Amino acid sequence: MTNSTQVSYFVLSAYFDTGDLKYLFFTITLLFYIVIISVNLLLIVVICANTSLHEPMYMFLCSLFVNELFGSTALFPSLLLHILSDIHTLSAPFCLLQVFCVYIYGSVEFTNLAIMSYDRYVAICYPLQYNTHMASAKVTLLIVVIWLPPFVAVFVTICLTASLQLCGNIINQVYCDNYSIIKLACSDTTVNNIYELIAASLTICAPVSVILYTYMRILHVCFCGSKQTRQKAVSTCTPHLTSLVNFSFGSFFVILQSRFDMSNVPNMFRIFLSLYFFTCQPLLNPIMYGLKMSKVRKVLLGNVNH
């Protein structure tokens, strides 16, 4: 039996020996990371550098791209090191830091998508009042709402997890996961579990409720409105809905793996499901918004032509 003071590191047991193929996997993973960094950073720079894109929708997009960089950086450097290494351990402080970053990424993604759906709701349902409703001071406040509550909620989660007494140090994942650490606890985890439910309600259920409400209102306006209104709604909401559905699938895979016994699932497939959460969303969002949003596309093409 060991306690929390004796657990100085965690073993990530989902990794397995791939022989010389590890160099191929390392190269593929590194290319993914480079592409994710490049496309998200490009769009952040384009939005910040072009005054024509200094509108609420693009400010929220910029926040979304920053979060994609944050989330991918929480995983990929560690993942690249472990692919080449024969020893798959993380120090306890670094493991908790990774949990903190991963949870921030997931929570901010949902709150960001919720604020973006509210922005689309105002733009489509109240087009004449849009500039009044979405003044610069309110946009700043909404960006604070996107980031601050998740930071506070996840910080408390990490403090509660760090206080647990642990009976083991083996995590059956390729990265550190909070629920996997809680399952190693010898001490009572009632407070942790109750707080996890409260935090999930605030950082996931509340944003999803906002998204559902706003889209119900948008659909109502589309059915009752003109053809032009419907076209505007489809063009601006399609990337957002695609992003939401994709991230929801990724989150579902992560929850499925952490909460249920997946030992009968092939190891390679389990690793793929773990990485889907961190790779598809940071790649899909810049591609969707870079190609689908006409204003962003025009700025990008204009810069290329120059």
Coordinates of C-alpha atoms in Angstrom, one line a residue:
M1 CA 0.0 0.0 0.0
T2 CA 1.4 3.4 -0.9
N3 CA 0.0 6.9 -0.1
S4 CA 0.1 10.1 -2.0
T5 CA 3.4 11.2 -0.5
Q6 CA 5.1 8.1 -1.9
V7 CA 3.7 8.3 -5.5
S8 CA 6.2 10.4 -7.2
Y9 CA 5.5 9.3 -10.7
F10 CA 2.8 7.5 -12.8
V11 CA 3.2 4.8 -15.4
L12 CA 1.3 5.2 -18.6
S13 CA 0.6 1.6 -19.5
A14 CA -1.3 2.1 -22.8
Y15 CA 2.0 2.4 -24.6
F16 CA 3.5 -0.8 -26.1
D17 CA 6.7 -1.8 -27.9
T18 CA 6.5 -1.0 -31.6
G19 CA 10.1 -1.8 -32.5
D20 CA 11.5 0.2 -35.4
L21 CA 8.0 1.4 -36.3
K22 CA 8.3 3.9 -33.5
Y23 CA 10.3 6.2 -35.8
L24 CA 7.4 6.1 -38.3
F25 CA 4.8 6.8 -35.6
F26 CA 7.1 9.6 -34.3
T27 CA 7.3 11.2 -37.8
I28 CA 3.6 11.0 -38.4
T29 CA 2.8 12.4 -35.0
L30 CA 5.3 15.2 -35.4
L31 CA 3.9 16.1 -38.8
F32 CA 0.4 16.3 -37.2
Y33 CA 1.6 18.6 -34.5
I34 CA 3.5 20.9 -36.9
V35 CA 0.4 21.2 -39.1
I36 CA -1.8 21.9 -36.1
I37 CA 0.5 24.6 -34.9
S38 CA 1.0 26.1 -38.3
V39 CA -2.7 26.4 -39.4
N40 CA -4.0 27.6 -36.1
L41 CA -1.2 30.1 -35.7
L42 CA -1.7 31.3 -39.3
L43 CA -5.4 32.1 -38.7
I44 CA -4.7 33.8 -35.3
V45 CA -2.2 36.1 -37.0
V46 CA -4.5 36.7 -40.0
I47 CA -7.4 37.7 -37.6
C48 CA -5.2 39.9 -35.4
A49 CA -3.4 41.6 -38.3
N50 CA -6.5 42.4 -40.4
T51 CA -8.8 45.1 -39.0
S52 CA -11.5 43.9 -41.4
L53 CA -11.7 40.8 -39.2
H54 CA -11.9 42.6 -35.9
E55 CA -15.5 41.6 -35.4
P56 CA -17.1 39.6 -32.6
M57 CA -17.4 36.4 -34.6
Y58 CA -13.7 36.4 -35.5
M59 CA -12.6 37.4 -32.0
F60 CA -14.3 34.3 -30.7
L61 CA -12.7 32.3 -33.5
C62 CA -9.3 33.6 -32.5
S63 CA -10.0 32.4 -29.0
L64 CA -11.0 29.0 -30.3
F65 CA -7.7 28.7 -32.3
V66 CA -5.7 29.7 -29.2
N67 CA -7.4 26.8 -27.3
E68 CA -6.6 24.4 -30.1
L69 CA -2.9 25.3 -29.7
F70 CA -3.3 25.0 -25.9
G71 CA -4.9 21.6 -26.1
S72 CA -2.5 20.1 -28.6
T73 CA 0.5 21.4 -26.7
A74 CA -0.8 19.7 -23.6
L75 CA -0.4 16.3 -25.3
F76 CA 1.9 16.2 -28.3
P77 CA 5.3 17.1 -26.7
S78 CA 4.8 14.4 -24.1
L79 CA 3.4 11.9 -26.7
L80 CA 6.4 12.4 -29.0
L81 CA 8.9 11.8 -26.1
H82 CA 7.0 8.6 -25.1
I83 CA 6.9 7.2 -28.6
L84 CA 10.7 7.2 -28.8
S85 CA 11.2 6.2 -25.1
D86 CA 11.2 2.7 -23.6
I87 CA 10.1 4.0 -20.2
H88 CA 6.6 5.5 -20.1
T89 CA 6.5 7.4 -16.8
L90 CA 5.5 11.0 -15.9
S91 CA 6.3 12.7 -12.6
A92 CA 3.3 13.3 -10.4
P93 CA 3.4 17.1 -10.7
F94 CA 3.8 17.0 -14.5
C95 CA 0.9 14.4 -14.6
L96 CA -1.4 16.8 -12.7
L97 CA -0.3 19.7 -14.9
Q98 CA -1.2 17.6 -18.0
V99 CA -4.6 16.8 -16.4
F100 CA -5.1 20.6 -15.7
C101 CA -4.3 21.5 -19.4
V102 CA -6.4 18.7 -20.9
Y103 CA -9.4 19.6 -18.8
I104 CA -9.0 23.3 -19.5
Y105 CA -8.9 22.5 -23.2
G106 CA -12.1 20.5 -23.1
S107 CA -14.0 22.9 -20.9
V108 CA -12.9 26.0 -22.9
E109 CA -13.8 24.3 -26.2
F110 CA -17.4 23.8 -25.0
T111 CA -17.8 27.4 -23.5
N112 CA -16.2 28.9 -26.7
L113 CA -18.6 27.0 -28.9
A114 CA -21.5 28.1 -26.7
I115 CA -20.5 31.8 -27.0
M116 CA -20.1 31.4 -30.7
S117 CA -23.6 30.0 -31.0
Y118 CA -25.0 32.9 -28.9
D119 CA -23.2 35.3 -31.4
R120 CA -24.8 33.5 -34.3
Y121 CA -28.2 33.7 -32.6
V122 CA -27.9 37.5 -32.1
A123 CA -26.7 38.0 -35.7
I124 CA -29.5 35.9 -37.3
C125 CA -32.4 36.6 -34.9
Y126 CA -31.6 40.3 -34.2
P127 CA -29.5 41.5 -37.1
L128 CA -30.4 45.2 -36.7
Q129 CA -29.5 45.2 -33.0
Y130 CA -26.3 43.1 -33.5
N131 CA -23.8 45.9 -33.2
T132 CA -25.5 47.2 -30.0
H133 CA -25.8 43.7 -28.4
M134 CA -22.2 42.8 -29.4
A135 CA -20.3 45.9 -28.4
S136 CA -16.5 45.6 -27.8
A137 CA -16.9 45.7 -24.0
K138 CA -19.4 42.8 -24.1
V139 CA -17.1 40.8 -26.5
T140 CA -14.3 41.3 -24.0
L141 CA -16.5 40.1 -21.2
L142 CA -17.6 37.1 -23.2
I143 CA -14.0 36.1 -23.9
V144 CA -13.3 36.3 -20.1
V145 CA -16.4 34.1 -19.6
I146 CA -15.0 31.6 -22.1
W147 CA -11.7 31.2 -20.2
L148 CA -12.1 32.1 -16.5
P149 CA -14.8 29.7 -15.2
P150 CA -13.0 26.6 -16.7
F151 CA -9.7 27.7 -15.2
V152 CA -11.3 28.1 -11.7
A153 CA -13.3 24.9 -12.0
V154 CA -10.3 22.8 -13.2
F155 CA -8.0 24.3 -10.6
V156 CA -10.3 23.1 -7.8
T157 CA -10.4 19.7 -9.5
I158 CA -6.6 19.4 -9.5
C159 CA -6.4 20.5 -5.8
L160 CA -8.9 17.9 -4.8
T161 CA -7.1 15.2 -6.8
A162 CA -3.7 16.2 -5.5
S163 CA -5.0 15.7 -1.9
L164 CA -5.9 12.0 -2.4
Q165 CA -4.0 9.1 -1.0
L166 CA -3.2 6.7 -3.8
C167 CA -2.8 2.9 -3.7
G168 CA -1.1 2.7 -7.1
N169 CA 0.5 4.6 -10.0
I170 CA -0.5 2.8 -13.2
I171 CA -2.7 4.7 -15.6
N172 CA -4.0 2.8 -18.6
Q173 CA -3.8 5.7 -21.0
V174 CA -1.3 7.5 -23.2
Y175 CA -1.7 10.7 -21.2
C176 CA -2.7 11.5 -17.6
D177 CA -6.5 11.5 -16.9
N178 CA -8.1 12.8 -13.7
Y179 CA -10.6 9.9 -13.4
S180 CA -7.9 7.3 -13.8
I181 CA -6.0 8.9 -10.9
I182 CA -9.1 9.0 -8.8
K183 CA -9.6 5.3 -9.4
L184 CA -6.2 4.7 -7.8
A185 CA -7.2 6.3 -4.5
C186 CA -7.2 4.5 -1.2
S187 CA -9.0 7.4 0.5
D188 CA -12.7 8.5 0.2
T189 CA -13.4 10.1 -3.1
T190 CA -17.0 11.2 -2.4
V191 CA -16.0 14.9 -2.4
N192 CA -14.1 14.5 -5.7
N193 CA -17.0 12.7 -7.4
I194 CA -19.6 15.2 -6.3
Y195 CA -17.4 18.1 -7.4
E196 CA -16.8 16.4 -10.7
L197 CA -20.6 16.4 -11.3
I198 CA -20.9 20.0 -10.3
A199 CA -18.0 21.1 -12.5
A200 CA -19.2 19.1 -15.5
S201 CA -22.6 20.7 -15.1
L202 CA -21.0 24.2 -15.2
T203 CA -18.4 23.6 -17.9
I204 CA -20.2 21.1 -20.2
C205 CA -24.0 20.9 -19.5
A206 CA -24.5 24.7 -19.2
P207 CA -22.7 25.5 -22.5
V208 CA -24.5 22.6 -24.3
S209 CA -27.8 24.0 -23.0
V210 CA -27.0 27.4 -24.4
I211 CA -26.1 25.8 -27.8
L212 CA -29.3 23.8 -27.9
Y213 CA -31.5 26.9 -27.0
T214 CA -29.8 29.2 -29.5
Y215 CA -30.1 26.7 -32.3
M216 CA -33.7 26.1 -31.6
R217 CA -34.3 29.9 -31.9
I218 CA -32.2 30.0 -35.1
L219 CA -34.2 27.2 -36.6
H220 CA -37.4 28.9 -35.7
V221 CA -36.3 32.1 -37.4
C222 CA -35.1 30.1 -40.5
F223 CA -38.4 28.4 -41.0
C224 CA -40.3 31.7 -40.6
G225 CA -37.9 33.9 -42.4
S226 CA -36.9 34.6 -46.0
K227 CA -34.7 32.6 -48.3
Q228 CA -31.8 35.0 -47.7
T229 CA -32.1 34.5 -43.9
R230 CA -31.9 30.7 -44.4
Q231 CA -28.9 31.0 -46.6
K232 CA -27.1 33.2 -44.1
A233 CA -27.9 30.8 -41.3
V234 CA -26.6 27.8 -43.3
S235 CA -23.4 29.5 -44.4
T236 CA -22.4 30.8 -40.9
C237 CA -23.7 27.9 -38.8
T238 CA -22.5 24.9 -40.8
P239 CA -18.8 25.2 -39.6
H240 CA -19.9 25.7 -36.0
L241 CA -22.3 22.7 -36.0
T242 CA -19.6 20.5 -37.7
S243 CA -17.1 21.6 -35.0
L244 CA -19.6 20.9 -32.2
V245 CA -20.6 17.4 -33.4
N246 CA -16.9 16.5 -34.0
F247 CA -15.8 17.6 -30.5
S248 CA -18.8 15.9 -28.9
F249 CA -17.8 12.6 -30.5
G250 CA -14.2 13.1 -29.3
S251 CA -15.4 13.9 -25.8
F252 CA -17.7 10.8 -25.8
F253 CA -14.7 8.6 -26.7
V254 CA -12.6 10.1 -23.9
I255 CA -15.4 9.6 -21.3
L256 CA -16.1 6.0 -22.6
Q257 CA -12.5 5.1 -22.2
S258 CA -12.0 6.5 -18.7
R259 CA -15.3 5.3 -17.2
F260 CA -15.6 1.8 -18.7
D261 CA -13.5 -1.3 -19.0
M262 CA -12.0 -1.2 -22.5
S263 CA -9.5 -4.1 -22.0
N264 CA -11.3 -6.1 -24.7
V265 CA -10.8 -3.4 -27.3
P266 CA -7.6 -3.6 -29.4
N267 CA -4.9 -1.4 -27.9
M268 CA -4.2 0.4 -31.1
F269 CA -7.9 1.3 -31.5
R270 CA -8.0 2.6 -27.9
I271 CA -5.0 4.8 -28.5
F272 CA -6.6 6.1 -31.7
L273 CA -9.8 7.0 -29.7
S274 CA -7.6 8.8 -27.1
L275 CA -5.8 10.9 -29.7
Y276 CA -9.0 11.7 -31.7
F277 CA -9.9 14.3 -29.1
F278 CA -6.6 16.1 -29.5
T279 CA -6.0 15.8 -33.3
C280 CA -9.2 16.0 -35.3
Q281 CA -10.6 19.1 -33.6
P282 CA -7.4 21.3 -33.9
L283 CA -7.1 20.2 -37.5
L284 CA -10.8 20.5 -38.4
N285 CA -11.6 23.9 -37.0
P286 CA -9.0 25.9 -38.9
I287 CA -9.8 24.0 -42.1
M288 CA -13.5 24.5 -41.7
Y289 CA -13.3 28.2 -40.8
G290 CA -10.5 29.0 -43.1
L291 CA -12.3 27.5 -46.1
K292 CA -15.9 28.0 -45.3
M293 CA -15.9 31.6 -43.9
S294 CA -15.8 33.7 -47.1
K295 CA -14.2 36.7 -45.3
V296 CA -11.3 34.7 -43.9
R297 CA -10.8 33.0 -47.2
K298 CA -10.7 36.3 -49.1
V299 CA -8.1 37.7 -46.7
L300 CA -6.0 34.5 -46.9
L301 CA -6.1 34.5 -50.7
G302 CA -5.4 38.2 -50.8
N303 CA -2.2 37.7 -48.7
V304 CA -1.1 34.8 -51.0
N305 CA -1.6 36.9 -54.1
H306 CA 0.4 39.8 -52.6

